[in-house]
XYZ file of C-alpha atoms in Angstrom:
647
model
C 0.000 0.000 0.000
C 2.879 2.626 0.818
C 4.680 1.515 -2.524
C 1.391 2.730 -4.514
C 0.871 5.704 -2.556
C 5.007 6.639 -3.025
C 4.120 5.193 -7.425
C 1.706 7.896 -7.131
C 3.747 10.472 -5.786
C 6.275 9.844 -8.573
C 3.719 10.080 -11.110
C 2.812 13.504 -10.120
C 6.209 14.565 -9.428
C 7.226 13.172 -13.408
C 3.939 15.522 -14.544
C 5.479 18.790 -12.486
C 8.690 18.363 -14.208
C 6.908 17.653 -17.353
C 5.039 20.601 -17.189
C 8.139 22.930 -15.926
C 9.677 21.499 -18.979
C 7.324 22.606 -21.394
C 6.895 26.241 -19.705
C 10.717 26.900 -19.760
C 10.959 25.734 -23.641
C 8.264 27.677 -24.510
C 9.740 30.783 -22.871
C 13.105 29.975 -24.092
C 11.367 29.326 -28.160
C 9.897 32.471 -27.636
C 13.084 34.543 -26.514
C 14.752 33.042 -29.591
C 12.069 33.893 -32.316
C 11.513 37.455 -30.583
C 15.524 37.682 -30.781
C 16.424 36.363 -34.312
C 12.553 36.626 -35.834
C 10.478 33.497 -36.899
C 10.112 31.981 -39.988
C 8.165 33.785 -42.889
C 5.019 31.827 -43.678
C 4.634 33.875 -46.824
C 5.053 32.176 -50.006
C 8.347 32.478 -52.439
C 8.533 34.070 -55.398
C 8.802 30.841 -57.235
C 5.532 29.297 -55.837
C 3.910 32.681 -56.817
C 5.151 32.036 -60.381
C 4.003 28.550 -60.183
C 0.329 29.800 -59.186
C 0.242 32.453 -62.112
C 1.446 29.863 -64.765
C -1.329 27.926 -63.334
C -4.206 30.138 -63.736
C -3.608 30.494 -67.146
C -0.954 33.832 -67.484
C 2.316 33.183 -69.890
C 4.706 34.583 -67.189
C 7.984 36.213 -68.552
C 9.579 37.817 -65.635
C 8.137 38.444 -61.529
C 9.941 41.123 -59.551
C 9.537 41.701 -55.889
C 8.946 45.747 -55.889
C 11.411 47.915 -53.787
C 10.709 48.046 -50.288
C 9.325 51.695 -50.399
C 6.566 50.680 -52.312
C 5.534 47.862 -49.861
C 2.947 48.046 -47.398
C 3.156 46.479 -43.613
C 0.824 44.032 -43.163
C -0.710 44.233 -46.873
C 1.445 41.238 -48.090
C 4.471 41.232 -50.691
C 3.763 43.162 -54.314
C 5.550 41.943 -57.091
C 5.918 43.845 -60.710
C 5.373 40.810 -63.240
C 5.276 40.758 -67.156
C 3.683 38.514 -69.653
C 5.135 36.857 -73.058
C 2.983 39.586 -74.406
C 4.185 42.425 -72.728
C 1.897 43.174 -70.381
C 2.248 44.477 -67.078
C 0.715 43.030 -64.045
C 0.851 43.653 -60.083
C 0.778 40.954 -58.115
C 0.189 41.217 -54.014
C 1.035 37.472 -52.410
C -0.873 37.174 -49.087
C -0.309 35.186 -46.072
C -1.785 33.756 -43.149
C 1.020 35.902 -41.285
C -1.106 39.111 -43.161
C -4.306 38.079 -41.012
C -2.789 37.479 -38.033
C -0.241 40.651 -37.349
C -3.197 42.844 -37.103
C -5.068 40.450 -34.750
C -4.609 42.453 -31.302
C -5.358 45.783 -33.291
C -8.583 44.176 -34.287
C -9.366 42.615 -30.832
C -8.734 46.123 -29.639
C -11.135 47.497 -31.645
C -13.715 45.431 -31.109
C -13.388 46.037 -27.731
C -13.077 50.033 -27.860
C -15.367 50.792 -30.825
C -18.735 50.348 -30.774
C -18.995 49.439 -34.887
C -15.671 48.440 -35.636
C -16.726 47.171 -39.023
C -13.685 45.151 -39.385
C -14.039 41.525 -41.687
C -14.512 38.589 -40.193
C -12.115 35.866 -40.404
C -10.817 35.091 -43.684
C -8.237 32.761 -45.286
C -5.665 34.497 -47.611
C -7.918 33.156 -50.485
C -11.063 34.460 -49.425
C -9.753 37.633 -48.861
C -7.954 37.795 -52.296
C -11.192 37.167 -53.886
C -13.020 39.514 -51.043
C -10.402 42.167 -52.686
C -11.189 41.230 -56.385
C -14.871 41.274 -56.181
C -14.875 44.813 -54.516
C -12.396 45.810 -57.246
C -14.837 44.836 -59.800
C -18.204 46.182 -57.919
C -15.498 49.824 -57.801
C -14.979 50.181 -61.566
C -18.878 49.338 -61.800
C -19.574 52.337 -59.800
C -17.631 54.831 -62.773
C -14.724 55.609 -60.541
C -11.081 54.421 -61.532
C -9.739 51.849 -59.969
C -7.022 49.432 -60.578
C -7.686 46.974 -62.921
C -8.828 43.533 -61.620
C -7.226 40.142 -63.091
C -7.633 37.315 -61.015
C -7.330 35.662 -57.398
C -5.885 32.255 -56.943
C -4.503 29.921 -54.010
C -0.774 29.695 -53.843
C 0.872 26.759 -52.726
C 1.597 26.280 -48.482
C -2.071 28.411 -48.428
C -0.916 31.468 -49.877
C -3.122 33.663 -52.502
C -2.731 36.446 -54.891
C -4.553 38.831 -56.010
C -3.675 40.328 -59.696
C -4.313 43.473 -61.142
C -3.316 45.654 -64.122
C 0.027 46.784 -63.579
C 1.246 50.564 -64.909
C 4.224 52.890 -63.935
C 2.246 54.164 -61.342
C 2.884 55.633 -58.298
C 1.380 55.961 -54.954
C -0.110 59.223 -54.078
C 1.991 59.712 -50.835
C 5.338 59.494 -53.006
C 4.978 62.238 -54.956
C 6.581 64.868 -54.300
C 5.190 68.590 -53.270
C 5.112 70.128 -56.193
C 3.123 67.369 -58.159
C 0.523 66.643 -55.463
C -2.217 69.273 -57.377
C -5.446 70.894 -56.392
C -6.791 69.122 -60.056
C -5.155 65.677 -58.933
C -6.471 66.138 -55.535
C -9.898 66.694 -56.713
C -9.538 64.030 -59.199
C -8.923 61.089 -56.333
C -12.043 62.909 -54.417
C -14.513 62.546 -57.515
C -13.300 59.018 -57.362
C -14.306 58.671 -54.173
C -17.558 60.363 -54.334
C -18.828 57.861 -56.994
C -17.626 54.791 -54.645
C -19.970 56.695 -51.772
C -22.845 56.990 -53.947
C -23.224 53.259 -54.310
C -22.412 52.929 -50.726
C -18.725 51.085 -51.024
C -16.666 51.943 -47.987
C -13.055 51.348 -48.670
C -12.036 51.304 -44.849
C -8.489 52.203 -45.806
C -8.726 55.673 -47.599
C -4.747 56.879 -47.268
C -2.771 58.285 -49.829
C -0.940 55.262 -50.367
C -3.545 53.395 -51.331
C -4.743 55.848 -54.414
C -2.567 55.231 -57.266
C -1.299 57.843 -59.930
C -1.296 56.492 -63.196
C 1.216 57.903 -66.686
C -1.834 60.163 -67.472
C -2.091 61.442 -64.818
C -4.900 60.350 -63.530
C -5.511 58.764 -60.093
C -7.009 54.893 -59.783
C -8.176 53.596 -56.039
C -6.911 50.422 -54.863
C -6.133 47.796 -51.962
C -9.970 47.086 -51.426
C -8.824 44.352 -49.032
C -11.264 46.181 -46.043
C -13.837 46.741 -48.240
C -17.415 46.990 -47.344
C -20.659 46.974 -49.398
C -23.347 48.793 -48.319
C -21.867 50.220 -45.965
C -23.665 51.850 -42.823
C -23.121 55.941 -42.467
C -20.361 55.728 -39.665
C -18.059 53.316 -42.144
C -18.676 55.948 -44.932
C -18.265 59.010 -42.812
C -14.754 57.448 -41.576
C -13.508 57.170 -45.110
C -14.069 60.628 -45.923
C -12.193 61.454 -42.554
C -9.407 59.387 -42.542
C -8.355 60.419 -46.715
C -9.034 64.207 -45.942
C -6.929 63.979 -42.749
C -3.739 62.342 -44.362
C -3.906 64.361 -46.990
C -3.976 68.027 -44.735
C -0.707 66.178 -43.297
C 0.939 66.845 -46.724
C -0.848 70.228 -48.294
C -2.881 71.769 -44.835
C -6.413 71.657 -43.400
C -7.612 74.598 -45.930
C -6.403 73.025 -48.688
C -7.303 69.655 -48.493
C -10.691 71.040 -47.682
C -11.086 72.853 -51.048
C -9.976 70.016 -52.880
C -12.389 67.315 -50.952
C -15.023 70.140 -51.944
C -14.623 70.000 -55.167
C -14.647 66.474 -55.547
C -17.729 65.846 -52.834
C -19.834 68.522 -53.325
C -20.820 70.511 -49.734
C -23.535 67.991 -49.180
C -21.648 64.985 -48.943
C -18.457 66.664 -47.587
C -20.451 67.624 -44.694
C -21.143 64.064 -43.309
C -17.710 63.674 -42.231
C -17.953 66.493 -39.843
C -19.265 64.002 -36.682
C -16.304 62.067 -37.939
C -13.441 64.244 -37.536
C -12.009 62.551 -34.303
C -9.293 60.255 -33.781
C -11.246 57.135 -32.751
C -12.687 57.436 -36.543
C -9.038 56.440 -38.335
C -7.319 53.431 -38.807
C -4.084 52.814 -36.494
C -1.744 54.308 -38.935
C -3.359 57.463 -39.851
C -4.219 58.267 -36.862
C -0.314 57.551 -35.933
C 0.027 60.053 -38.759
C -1.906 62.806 -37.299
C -0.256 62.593 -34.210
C 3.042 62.443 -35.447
C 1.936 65.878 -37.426
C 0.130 67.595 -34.752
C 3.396 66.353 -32.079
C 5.774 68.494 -35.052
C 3.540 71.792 -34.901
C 3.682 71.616 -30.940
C 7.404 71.248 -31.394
C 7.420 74.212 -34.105
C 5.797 76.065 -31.862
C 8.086 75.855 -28.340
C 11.432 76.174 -30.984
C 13.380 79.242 -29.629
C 11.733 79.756 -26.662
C 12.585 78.732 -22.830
C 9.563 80.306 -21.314
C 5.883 80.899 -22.805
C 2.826 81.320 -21.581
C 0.636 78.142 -22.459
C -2.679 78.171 -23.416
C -5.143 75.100 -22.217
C -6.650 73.105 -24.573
C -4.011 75.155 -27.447
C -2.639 72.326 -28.609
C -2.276 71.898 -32.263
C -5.338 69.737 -33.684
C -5.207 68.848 -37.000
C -8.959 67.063 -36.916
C -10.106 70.438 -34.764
C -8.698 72.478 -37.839
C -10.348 69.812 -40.379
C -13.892 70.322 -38.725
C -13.549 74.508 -38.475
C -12.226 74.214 -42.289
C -15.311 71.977 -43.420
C -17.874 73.854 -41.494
C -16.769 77.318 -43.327
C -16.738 75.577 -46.952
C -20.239 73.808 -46.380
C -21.586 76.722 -44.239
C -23.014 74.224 -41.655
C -23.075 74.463 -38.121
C -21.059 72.172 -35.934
C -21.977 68.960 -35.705
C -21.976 66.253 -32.683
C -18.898 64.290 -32.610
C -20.980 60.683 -33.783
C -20.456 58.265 -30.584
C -17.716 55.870 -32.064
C -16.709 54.156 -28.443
C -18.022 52.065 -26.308
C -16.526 53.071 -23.208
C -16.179 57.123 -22.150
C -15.378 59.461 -19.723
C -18.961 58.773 -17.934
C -19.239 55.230 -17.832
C -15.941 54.508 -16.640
C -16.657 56.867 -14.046
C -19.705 55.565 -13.302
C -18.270 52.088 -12.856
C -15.635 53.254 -10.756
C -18.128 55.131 -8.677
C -20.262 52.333 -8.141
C -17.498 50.000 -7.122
C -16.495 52.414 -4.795
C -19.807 52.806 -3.185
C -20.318 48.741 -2.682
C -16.817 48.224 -1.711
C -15.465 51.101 0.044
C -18.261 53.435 0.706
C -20.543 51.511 2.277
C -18.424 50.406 5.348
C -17.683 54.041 6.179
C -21.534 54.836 6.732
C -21.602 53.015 9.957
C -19.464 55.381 11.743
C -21.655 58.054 10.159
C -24.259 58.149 13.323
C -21.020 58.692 15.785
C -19.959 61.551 13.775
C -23.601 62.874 13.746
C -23.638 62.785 17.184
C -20.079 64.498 18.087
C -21.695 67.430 15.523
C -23.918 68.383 18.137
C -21.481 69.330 20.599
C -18.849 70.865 18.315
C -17.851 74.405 17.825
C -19.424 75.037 14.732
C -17.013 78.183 14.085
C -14.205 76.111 14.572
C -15.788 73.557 11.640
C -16.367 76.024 9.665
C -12.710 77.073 9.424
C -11.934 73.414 8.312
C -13.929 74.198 5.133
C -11.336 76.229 3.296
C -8.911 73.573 4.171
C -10.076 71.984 1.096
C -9.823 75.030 -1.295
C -6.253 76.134 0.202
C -4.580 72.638 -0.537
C -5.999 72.649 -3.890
C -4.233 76.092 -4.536
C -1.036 74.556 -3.318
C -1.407 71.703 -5.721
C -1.678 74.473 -8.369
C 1.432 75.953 -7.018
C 3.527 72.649 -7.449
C 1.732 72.261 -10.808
C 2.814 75.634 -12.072
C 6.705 74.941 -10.454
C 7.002 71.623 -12.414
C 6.836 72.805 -16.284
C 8.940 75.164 -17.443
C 6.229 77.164 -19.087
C 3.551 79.914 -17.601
C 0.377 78.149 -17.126
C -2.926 80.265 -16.032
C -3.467 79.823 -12.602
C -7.618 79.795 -12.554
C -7.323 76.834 -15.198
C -4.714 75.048 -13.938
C -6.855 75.165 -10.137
C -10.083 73.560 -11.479
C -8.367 70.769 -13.409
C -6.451 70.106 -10.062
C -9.849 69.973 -8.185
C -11.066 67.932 -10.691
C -8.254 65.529 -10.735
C -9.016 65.448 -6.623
C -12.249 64.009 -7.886
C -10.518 60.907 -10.144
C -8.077 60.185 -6.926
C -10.921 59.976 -5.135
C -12.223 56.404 -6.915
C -8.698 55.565 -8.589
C -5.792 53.569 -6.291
C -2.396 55.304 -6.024
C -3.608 58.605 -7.592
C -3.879 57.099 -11.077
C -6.494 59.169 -12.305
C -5.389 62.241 -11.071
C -2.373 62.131 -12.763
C -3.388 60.502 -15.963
C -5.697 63.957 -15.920
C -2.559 65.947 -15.321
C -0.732 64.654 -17.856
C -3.904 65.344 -20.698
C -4.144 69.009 -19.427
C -0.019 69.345 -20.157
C -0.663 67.609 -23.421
C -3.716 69.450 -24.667
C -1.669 73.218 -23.577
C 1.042 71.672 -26.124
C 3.416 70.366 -24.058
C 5.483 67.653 -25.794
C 4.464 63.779 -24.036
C 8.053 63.799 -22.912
C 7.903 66.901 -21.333
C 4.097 65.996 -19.678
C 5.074 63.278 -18.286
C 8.361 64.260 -16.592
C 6.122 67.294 -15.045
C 3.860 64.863 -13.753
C 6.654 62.059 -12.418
C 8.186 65.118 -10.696
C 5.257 65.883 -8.831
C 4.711 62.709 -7.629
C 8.590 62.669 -6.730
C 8.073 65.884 -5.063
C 4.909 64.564 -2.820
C 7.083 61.952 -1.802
C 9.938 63.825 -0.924
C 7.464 66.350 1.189
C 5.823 63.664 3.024
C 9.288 62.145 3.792
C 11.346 65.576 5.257
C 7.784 67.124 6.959
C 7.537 63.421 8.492
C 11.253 63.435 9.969
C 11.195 66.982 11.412
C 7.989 66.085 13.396
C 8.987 62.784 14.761
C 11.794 64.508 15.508
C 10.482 67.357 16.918
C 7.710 65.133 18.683
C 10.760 63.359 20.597
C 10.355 59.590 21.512
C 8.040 59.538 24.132
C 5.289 58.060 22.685
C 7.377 55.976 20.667
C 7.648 55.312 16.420
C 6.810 53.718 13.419
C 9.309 51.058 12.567
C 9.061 49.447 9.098
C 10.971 46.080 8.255
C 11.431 46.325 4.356
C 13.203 42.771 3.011
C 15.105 45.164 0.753
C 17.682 42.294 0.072
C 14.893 39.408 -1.460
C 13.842 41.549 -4.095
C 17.002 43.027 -5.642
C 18.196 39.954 -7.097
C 14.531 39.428 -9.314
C 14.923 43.480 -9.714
C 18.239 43.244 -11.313
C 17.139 40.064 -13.360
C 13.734 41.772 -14.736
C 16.249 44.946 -15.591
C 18.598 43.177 -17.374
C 16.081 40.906 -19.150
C 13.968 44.054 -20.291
C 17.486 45.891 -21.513
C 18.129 42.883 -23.473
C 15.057 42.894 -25.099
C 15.498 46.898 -25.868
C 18.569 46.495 -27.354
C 19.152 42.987 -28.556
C 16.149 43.009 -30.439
C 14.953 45.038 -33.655
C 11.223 46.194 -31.809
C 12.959 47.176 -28.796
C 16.248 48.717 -30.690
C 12.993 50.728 -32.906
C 11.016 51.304 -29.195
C 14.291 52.892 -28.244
C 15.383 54.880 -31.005
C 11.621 56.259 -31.635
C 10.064 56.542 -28.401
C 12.735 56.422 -25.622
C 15.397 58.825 -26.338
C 12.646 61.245 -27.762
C 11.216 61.111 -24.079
C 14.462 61.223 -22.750
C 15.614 64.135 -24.129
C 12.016 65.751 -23.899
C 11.899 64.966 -19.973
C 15.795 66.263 -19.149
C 14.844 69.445 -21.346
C 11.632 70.041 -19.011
C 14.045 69.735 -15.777
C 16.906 71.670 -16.947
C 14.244 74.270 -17.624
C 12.932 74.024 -14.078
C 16.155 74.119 -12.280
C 17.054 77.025 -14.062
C 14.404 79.213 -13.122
C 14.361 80.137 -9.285
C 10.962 81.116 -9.322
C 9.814 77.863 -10.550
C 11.625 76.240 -7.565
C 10.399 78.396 -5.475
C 6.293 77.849 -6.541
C 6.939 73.935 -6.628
C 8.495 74.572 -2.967
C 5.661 75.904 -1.487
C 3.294 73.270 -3.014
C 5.121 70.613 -2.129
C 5.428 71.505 1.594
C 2.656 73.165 1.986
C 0.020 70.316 1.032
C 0.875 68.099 3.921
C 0.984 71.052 6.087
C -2.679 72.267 5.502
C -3.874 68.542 5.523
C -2.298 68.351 9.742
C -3.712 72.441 9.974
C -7.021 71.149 9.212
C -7.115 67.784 11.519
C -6.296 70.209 14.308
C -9.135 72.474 13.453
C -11.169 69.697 14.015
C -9.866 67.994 16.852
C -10.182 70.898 18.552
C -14.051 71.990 17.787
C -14.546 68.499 19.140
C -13.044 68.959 22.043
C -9.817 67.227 21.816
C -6.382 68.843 22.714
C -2.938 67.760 21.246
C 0.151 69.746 21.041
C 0.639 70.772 16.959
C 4.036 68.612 16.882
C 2.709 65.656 18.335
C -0.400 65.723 15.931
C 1.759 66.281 13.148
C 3.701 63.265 13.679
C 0.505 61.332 14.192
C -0.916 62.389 10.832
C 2.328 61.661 8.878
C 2.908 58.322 10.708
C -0.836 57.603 9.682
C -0.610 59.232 5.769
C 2.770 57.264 5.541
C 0.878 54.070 6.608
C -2.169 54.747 4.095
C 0.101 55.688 1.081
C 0.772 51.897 0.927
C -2.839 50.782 1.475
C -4.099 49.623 -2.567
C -7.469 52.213 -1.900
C -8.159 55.407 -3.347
C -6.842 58.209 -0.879
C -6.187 55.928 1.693
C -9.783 55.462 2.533
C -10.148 53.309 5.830
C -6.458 52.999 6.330
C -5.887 56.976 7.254
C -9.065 56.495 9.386
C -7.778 53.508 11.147
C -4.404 55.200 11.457
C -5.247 58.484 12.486
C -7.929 57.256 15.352
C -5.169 54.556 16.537
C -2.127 57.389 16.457
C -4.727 60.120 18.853
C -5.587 57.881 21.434
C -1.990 56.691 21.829
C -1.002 60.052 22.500
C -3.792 60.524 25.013
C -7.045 61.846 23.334
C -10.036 60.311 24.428
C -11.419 57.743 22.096
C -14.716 59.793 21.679
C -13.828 63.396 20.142
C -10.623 61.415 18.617
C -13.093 58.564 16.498
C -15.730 61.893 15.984
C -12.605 64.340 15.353
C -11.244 61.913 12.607
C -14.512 61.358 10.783
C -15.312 65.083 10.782
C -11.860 66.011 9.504
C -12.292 63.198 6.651
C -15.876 64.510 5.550
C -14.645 68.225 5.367
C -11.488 67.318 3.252
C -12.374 64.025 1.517
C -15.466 63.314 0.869
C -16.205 67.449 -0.074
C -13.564 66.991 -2.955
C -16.317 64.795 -4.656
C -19.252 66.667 -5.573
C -16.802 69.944 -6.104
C -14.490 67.639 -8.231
C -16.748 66.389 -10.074
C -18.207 69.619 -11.402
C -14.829 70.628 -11.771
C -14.316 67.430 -14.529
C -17.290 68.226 -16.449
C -16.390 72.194 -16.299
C -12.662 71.584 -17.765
C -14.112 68.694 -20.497
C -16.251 71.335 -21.648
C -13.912 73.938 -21.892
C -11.692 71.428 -23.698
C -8.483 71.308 -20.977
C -8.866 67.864 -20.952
């Protein structure tokens, strides 16, 4: 019986090894195709020629086209030509085609609420998706590149063949070439496809062809849509007239799309004109153009005065252009996602009620009952507790960016981002808010986010010094806080995950790209934004104040209330109760510390002698007055700043 029972032990202990087996070789595998790249699944050239001799065309010559003329993700072109001298294209899809856009899909399926992308398709049903929308595009009257075939490759491959020319794409020509008559051209084009309700779903400059003649031919129908609902048809018209402002300017590409729409139809892409309405890489292109104008803007000058909201905003210039042309008033932006502002907030807001709201309203009848025998006038000078801090978030605010900001602005988005720390852990939302205010005044994401980093650096740093000079100044009679941090078990899996993720950054082509692209950009932005600050004596000397003087007002107001109820504490000793108590709550995973501060602060007073009564009422009075105030204020705040566009 004890043999079986040790066979079954052993049987489990061969499936654990088994299992760790498999885990570590598929991390491994993975390292090594994220290192050295995996396999192409694409087919060759040569089974490409095999499938055109097969459907019938007398192949002379394939020719894989130059690399500017490919397209990511839109399999391989090649240039071929026939024994009789004709010229085809040839695009050679994979199942590696479908799947590199799968988590952009997933994504938008999760964030849109008609994401309108195809279902799943094998590379030959999409090749003869393409085709047939090629076909139902010429039938329409607009030009379009000429459809051939589609056919299965070999491995599960397809192609799709058109009518090849010398032409080239829209977005490589250069300035002078890219005319109003061209322009206006590719827009009648377009128009005729919208008629008949054909949504192209991929309306970008590279995707319109100029032919010899001149004249300009639509093509890569691969997203293509037939009857198409207003939203997919509206987006089109957005996403072409956005890329192309990115090469001749909002007014411009207005008049042309005018002249090619006609007012009427132009005007159903105003509720359009927003980011969510483009495909990931024009709206990457937008961005990238509206992140050069901010740039163009700060070049040559170390201070300015920055205007909220005055970002540059190419699809905000787009709608104002349209609206003049078509002489219609603004329209509704049309309700593309499925989550906003509201409903995340009202999630949040509910989870906070069930989970961390509804606890509190027990102590609720003590705190009613201490109000009777408080000092009212002495409560009522705990009110402007709440205002004051906010104006010495404002200051560190204003001492953290090298720019001026407005001060009245600058106050109510820090009220409302009191609102969003309210039901977000850690402070999350109130800096995420932060950092969209610095963005939309046209402050470089580099920059933002340094400003924002430093604050919470600077809160930090406050809480730390004002916390040593009262314990110190409180002396040790009523003893400490000591904290037993196992700083030595974690810095070995530290200094593993920091030389894995370095090795990834610069071992690897993605992370070699992430680096050159995105993290010496924000680098450089961020050390810019400091410089500036420690430059600037009157900068240090606003984020100063702030920093200090938040924690301060926070233990000002806790005495204000400790003593209308009654209670008596020197200001040193209740200083280093509420620090001991804030330090305590910063680690707490709750928004603001909610229940931890409480617990804290009650347990810290009657340690140092207040009685338990006005020290429990003192505590809850202190938090309602501070806390729970910031909620209806904050929240009008958030609405008042979204509407004024800060944010």
């Amino acid at each position: 019986l004890l043999g079986e029972a040790w066979a079954a032990v052993a049987r489990i202990q061969e499936h654990r090894l088994a299992f760790g087996a498999l885990v570590v070789g598929g991390v491994a595998g993975s390292a090594v195709l994220l290192m050295a790249g995996g396999p192409p699944d694409r087919p060759p050239a040569q089974a490409v020629a095999d499938a055109l001799v097969a459907c019938g065309i007398p192949l002379a010559t394939l020719r894989e086209l130059p690399a500017d003329r490919q397209l990511l993700g839109e399999g391989i072109l090649y240039g071929a030509q026939t024994a009789e001298g004709a010229q085809l294209t040839v695009r050679a899809l994979a199942a590696e085609d479908r799947g590199r856009d799968l988590f952009h899909r997933l994504a938008r399926r999760v964030l849109l609420r008609h994401p309108a992308d195809p279902g799943e398709q094998t590379p030959l049903g999409a090749a003869e998706h393409e085709l047939l929308m090629l076909v139902f595009a010429a039938r329409t009257g607009a030009r379009v590149a000429d459809p051939v075939i589609a056919y299965p490759v070999a491995g599960g491959g397809a192609v799709v063949v058109t009518v090849g020319t010398d032409a080239r794409p829209l977005s490589a020509l250069p300035d002078e070439e890219l005319t109003d008559t061209l322009l206006g051209e590719a827009w009648a084009a377009v128009a005729r496809i919208q008629e008949h309700r054909l949504a192209h779903r991929a309306l970008r400059p590279e995707h319109i062809l100029v032919a010899p003649d001149g004249g300009p031919r639509l093509t890569a129908f691969a997203r293509a849509q037939l009857n198409a609902p207003p939203e997919t048809l509206g987006s089109d018209l957005a996403e072409l007239l956005a890329t192309t402002a990115v090469r001749v300017g909002p007014a411009r590409a207005t008049a042309c799309a005018l002249a090619g729409l006609g007012p009427e139809r132009l005007a159903t892409a105003l509720p359009y004109l927003q980011p969510l309405a483009l495909l990931g890489p024009a709206r990457r292109e937008v961005a990238r153009y509206d992140q050069a104008r901010a740039r163009e803007a700060t070049t040559g000058t170390r201070r300015r005065t920055l205007r909220p909201g005055g970002r540059p905003n190419l699809m905000h210039d787009l709608a104002a252009e349209v609206r003049g042309a078509c002489e219609v008033p603004a329209a509704k932006p049309a309700p593309l996602a499925r989550f906003t502002w509201k409903s995340v907030l009202g999630l949040a807001g509910a989870f906070l009620v069930l989970h961390l709201v509804l606890p509190q309203l027990a102590n609720a009848p003590a705190a009613l009952h201490a109000l009777r025998d408080a000092n009212w006038w002495w409560l009522l000078a705990v009110v402007p507790v709440t205002f004051v801090s906010q104006g010495f978030s404002t200051c560190l605010q204003l001492g953290s960016i090298p720019g001026r900001l407005p001060f009245r602005a600058t106050y109510q988005v820090q009220f409302a981002s009191s609102f969003l720390n309210r039901i977000t852990p850690g402070n999350v939302g109130g800096m995420a808010l932060n950092l969209r205010y610095l963005q939309k005044t046209g402050i470089e994401t580099g920059a933002a986010t340094a400003s924002v980093g430093l604050q919470s650096l600077a809160g930090a740093v406050s809480n730390v010094v004002v916390a040593t000079v009262f314990f110190a100044a409180a002396g040790q009679r009523h003893g400490g806080v000591h904290l037993d941090l196992p700083v030595g078990k974690y810095t070995l899996p530290a200094i593993v995950l920091v030389l894995a993720a370095g090795g990834l950054l610069g071992l690897t082509p993605p992370g070699r790209r992430l680096l050159r692209e995105k993290v010496w950009p924000f680098l450089r932005a961020a050390g810019t934004t400091l410089t500036g600050i420690a430059a600037d004596p009157a900068k240090l000397a606003l984020g100063v104040v702030g920093m200090f003087g938040l924690p301060v007002i926070q233990i000002v107001g806790l005495a204000l209330s400790l003593h209308a109820l009654g209670g008596d504490l020197p200001f040193v000793q209740l200083g280093a109760a509420y620090m001991a108590a804030r330090l305590l709550a910063n680690a707490a995973p709750v928004p603001g510390g909610l229940g931890a501060l409480e617990a804290g602060l009650i347990a810290g007073l009657t340690a140092l002698g207040v009685p338990a009564g006005p020290a429990t009422s003192a505590v809850l009075v202190y938090r309602l007055l501070t806390f729970w105030l910031n909620v209806p204020l904050g929240a009008l705040a958030l609405g008042f700043v979204q509407r004024r566009g800060y944010v």
